[in-house]
Amino acid sequence: MLRKVCLLLLAFILITGISNAEIKTYTHTVKQSFAGSQSPDDARVAAVHNAKREVLEKAGTYLESLTVVKNSMVEKDEIIALAAGVLKAEIVSEKKYLDENEFGIYVSAKVDVDTNILEERVKKLLQDRELLKKYKESQKREKELLAKIEQLEQENSKLRTSPASSDIQKKEEIKNQFRETARGLTAVEWNQKALALWKDKQYTVHYTGQYTDPNQALDYLNRAILLDPKYSLAYSNRGVAYVDLGKYQRAIEDFDQAILLDPKDAEAYNNRGFAYWNLGKYQRAIE
């Protein structure tokens, strides 16, 4: 009899927990034209990143309402980084359009928020401020690149009907900048795939690694750097993957490059010191 009562009580608890769970869905659609110097492929990349960013910002309004976020006094510009770290934005549809003035593409993105598990995920990321910082830097880079594309679109619009030879040259320059910026956005995406493999560990004598799968992280970051050789954060993160694999000299080379591109990257200095320590070069580590 007691066993039956316990089973009924357990069933009640499970059913109540399920009923209290809620999936909140956020969607956003971006309209991106294919015009002038911007290729359809580059325009699509911009549209995808815009749609995902906008839908994460919408979902971020819900994150702001969570008690754990309010208590942590999260800054406004950290909300989208937090959203990117705990939520997954997906592209659900892409549809090309054509009207009398232009042709382009509609891209729709969505985020499903499982309220039953979200708070725990948010709490875990807020406890790992270093990882949150990495997401923040990644989102900042994405925002800068999207702003660059918007600027290029404005310049492109002014030159669209101009036949002047000097403007033709300018159009070619803008086309190259569109291509470079789209590659930069894709590099940000690969870097964030690597961040998804990050785990909360600190550099200590008993260091056990920062990535759950450093070889996979290495693959993602190789792709990011191939697309954007000036992406300092990707070098810094790849250096950590090399440390995880015990390849300390390769790690130092990446930390060197990260520092060259961003002399204010304090984490890269720290991680380089750790790599020198592992090689027994203690004076260099101290420096």
PDB file of N, CA and C in Angstrom, residues 30-41 43-44 95-106 153 156 160:
ATOM      1  N   VAL A  30      13.905  38.715 -41.539  1.00  0.00           N
ATOM      2  CA  VAL A  30      14.712  39.775 -42.139  1.00  0.00           C
ATOM      3  C   VAL A  30      14.513  39.766 -43.645  1.00  0.00           C
ATOM      4  N   LYS A  31      14.365  40.941 -44.221  1.00  0.00           N
ATOM      5  CA  LYS A  31      14.277  41.099 -45.679  1.00  0.00           C
ATOM      6  C   LYS A  31      15.597  41.671 -46.175  1.00  0.00           C
ATOM      7  N   GLN A  32      16.280  40.924 -47.028  1.00  0.00           N
ATOM      8  CA  GLN A  32      17.592  41.334 -47.512  1.00  0.00           C
ATOM      9  C   GLN A  32      17.582  41.355 -49.038  1.00  0.00           C
ATOM     10  N   SER A  33      17.895  42.510 -49.610  1.00  0.00           N
ATOM     11  CA  SER A  33      17.895  42.619 -51.073  1.00  0.00           C
ATOM     12  C   SER A  33      19.231  42.177 -51.652  1.00  0.00           C
ATOM     13  N   PHE A  34      19.192  41.683 -52.902  1.00  0.00           N
ATOM     14  CA  PHE A  34      20.394  41.387 -53.669  1.00  0.00           C
ATOM     15  C   PHE A  34      20.542  42.525 -54.667  1.00  0.00           C
ATOM     16  N   ALA A  35      21.467  43.409 -54.415  1.00  0.00           N
ATOM     17  CA  ALA A  35      21.559  44.555 -55.313  1.00  0.00           C
ATOM     18  C   ALA A  35      22.993  45.051 -55.404  1.00  0.00           C
ATOM     19  N   GLY A  36      23.322  45.588 -56.566  1.00  0.00           N
ATOM     20  CA  GLY A  36      24.609  46.231 -56.765  1.00  0.00           C
ATOM     21  C   GLY A  36      25.787  45.301 -56.571  1.00  0.00           C
ATOM     22  N   SER A  37      26.723  45.716 -55.725  1.00  0.00           N
ATOM     23  CA  SER A  37      27.990  45.008 -55.572  1.00  0.00           C
ATOM     24  C   SER A  37      27.926  43.816 -54.631  1.00  0.00           C
ATOM     25  N   GLN A  38      26.842  43.660 -53.895  1.00  0.00           N
ATOM     26  CA  GLN A  38      26.734  42.564 -52.940  1.00  0.00           C
ATOM     27  C   GLN A  38      26.201  41.310 -53.632  1.00  0.00           C
ATOM     28  N   SER A  39      26.941  40.224 -53.541  1.00  0.00           N
ATOM     29  CA  SER A  39      26.503  38.982 -54.170  1.00  0.00           C
ATOM     30  C   SER A  39      25.365  38.364 -53.370  1.00  0.00           C
ATOM     31  N   PRO A  40      24.534  37.526 -54.003  1.00  0.00           N
ATOM     32  CA  PRO A  40      23.456  36.847 -53.270  1.00  0.00           C
ATOM     33  C   PRO A  40      23.969  36.035 -52.078  1.00  0.00           C
ATOM     34  N   ASP A  41      25.114  35.366 -52.244  1.00  0.00           N
ATOM     35  CA  ASP A  41      25.663  34.572 -51.146  1.00  0.00           C
ATOM     36  C   ASP A  41      26.058  35.444 -49.956  1.00  0.00           C
ATOM     37  N   ALA A  43      24.901  38.454 -49.302  1.00  0.00           N
ATOM     38  CA  ALA A  43      23.675  39.040 -48.755  1.00  0.00           C
ATOM     39  C   ALA A  43      22.965  38.041 -47.847  1.00  0.00           C
ATOM     40  N   ARG A  44      22.958  36.777 -48.262  1.00  0.00           N
ATOM     41  CA  ARG A  44      22.311  35.746 -47.441  1.00  0.00           C
ATOM     42  C   ARG A  44      23.012  35.597 -46.098  1.00  0.00           C
ATOM     43  N   LYS A  95      13.259  32.374 -48.209  1.00  0.00           N
ATOM     44  CA  LYS A  95      12.414  32.500 -49.398  1.00  0.00           C
ATOM     45  C   LYS A  95      12.851  33.696 -50.229  1.00  0.00           C
ATOM     46  N   LYS A  96      13.188  33.434 -51.475  1.00  0.00           N
ATOM     47  CA  LYS A  96      13.582  34.532 -52.362  1.00  0.00           C
ATOM     48  C   LYS A  96      12.345  35.286 -52.838  1.00  0.00           C
ATOM     49  N   TYR A  97      12.536  36.569 -53.085  1.00  0.00           N
ATOM     50  CA  TYR A  97      11.425  37.392 -53.575  1.00  0.00           C
ATOM     51  C   TYR A  97      11.886  38.218 -54.772  1.00  0.00           C
ATOM     52  N   LEU A  98      10.934  38.660 -55.551  1.00  0.00           N
ATOM     53  CA  LEU A  98      11.200  39.497 -56.711  1.00  0.00           C
ATOM     54  C   LEU A  98      10.037  40.457 -56.891  1.00  0.00           C
ATOM     55  N   ASP A  99      10.331  41.742 -56.892  1.00  0.00           N
ATOM     56  CA  ASP A  99       9.290  42.730 -57.193  1.00  0.00           C
ATOM     57  C   ASP A  99       9.819  43.658 -58.277  1.00  0.00           C
ATOM     58  N   GLU A 100       9.065  44.685 -58.573  1.00  0.00           N
ATOM     59  CA  GLU A 100       9.430  45.537 -59.717  1.00  0.00           C
ATOM     60  C   GLU A 100      10.686  46.352 -59.459  1.00  0.00           C
ATOM     61  N   ASN A 101      11.062  46.511 -58.220  1.00  0.00           N
ATOM     62  CA  ASN A 101      12.220  47.346 -57.909  1.00  0.00           C
ATOM     63  C   ASN A 101      13.478  46.560 -57.558  1.00  0.00           C
ATOM     64  N   GLU A 102      13.318  45.371 -56.989  1.00  0.00           N
ATOM     65  CA  GLU A 102      14.479  44.638 -56.523  1.00  0.00           C
ATOM     66  C   GLU A 102      14.158  43.159 -56.321  1.00  0.00           C
ATOM     67  N   PHE A 103      15.207  42.369 -56.111  1.00  0.00           N
ATOM     68  CA  PHE A 103      15.004  40.981 -55.705  1.00  0.00           C
ATOM     69  C   PHE A 103      15.929  40.703 -54.527  1.00  0.00           C
ATOM     70  N   GLY A 104      15.550  39.702 -53.744  1.00  0.00           N
ATOM     71  CA  GLY A 104      16.328  39.408 -52.551  1.00  0.00           C
ATOM     72  C   GLY A 104      15.804  38.166 -51.856  1.00  0.00           C
ATOM     73  N   ILE A 105      15.922  38.148 -50.525  1.00  0.00           N
ATOM     74  CA  ILE A 105      15.576  36.965 -49.762  1.00  0.00           C
ATOM     75  C   ILE A 105      14.970  37.347 -48.416  1.00  0.00           C
ATOM     76  N   TYR A 106      13.974  36.563 -48.012  1.00  0.00           N
ATOM     77  CA  TYR A 106      13.442  36.653 -46.649  1.00  0.00           C
ATOM     78  C   TYR A 106      14.066  35.508 -45.845  1.00  0.00           C
ATOM     79  N   GLU A 153      26.085  48.974 -47.693  1.00  0.00           N
ATOM     80  CA  GLU A 153      24.824  48.994 -48.437  1.00  0.00           C
ATOM     81  C   GLU A 153      24.423  50.428 -48.783  1.00  0.00           C
ATOM     82  N   ASN A 156      26.758  51.585 -51.480  1.00  0.00           N
ATOM     83  CA  ASN A 156      26.418  50.871 -52.704  1.00  0.00           C
ATOM     84  C   ASN A 156      25.188  51.467 -53.369  1.00  0.00           C
ATOM     85  N   ARG A 160      24.807  52.911 -57.323  1.00  0.00           N
ATOM     86  CA  ARG A 160      24.142  51.897 -58.132  1.00  0.00           C
ATOM     87  C   ARG A 160      23.903  52.340 -59.575  1.00  0.00           C
TER      88      ARG A 160
END
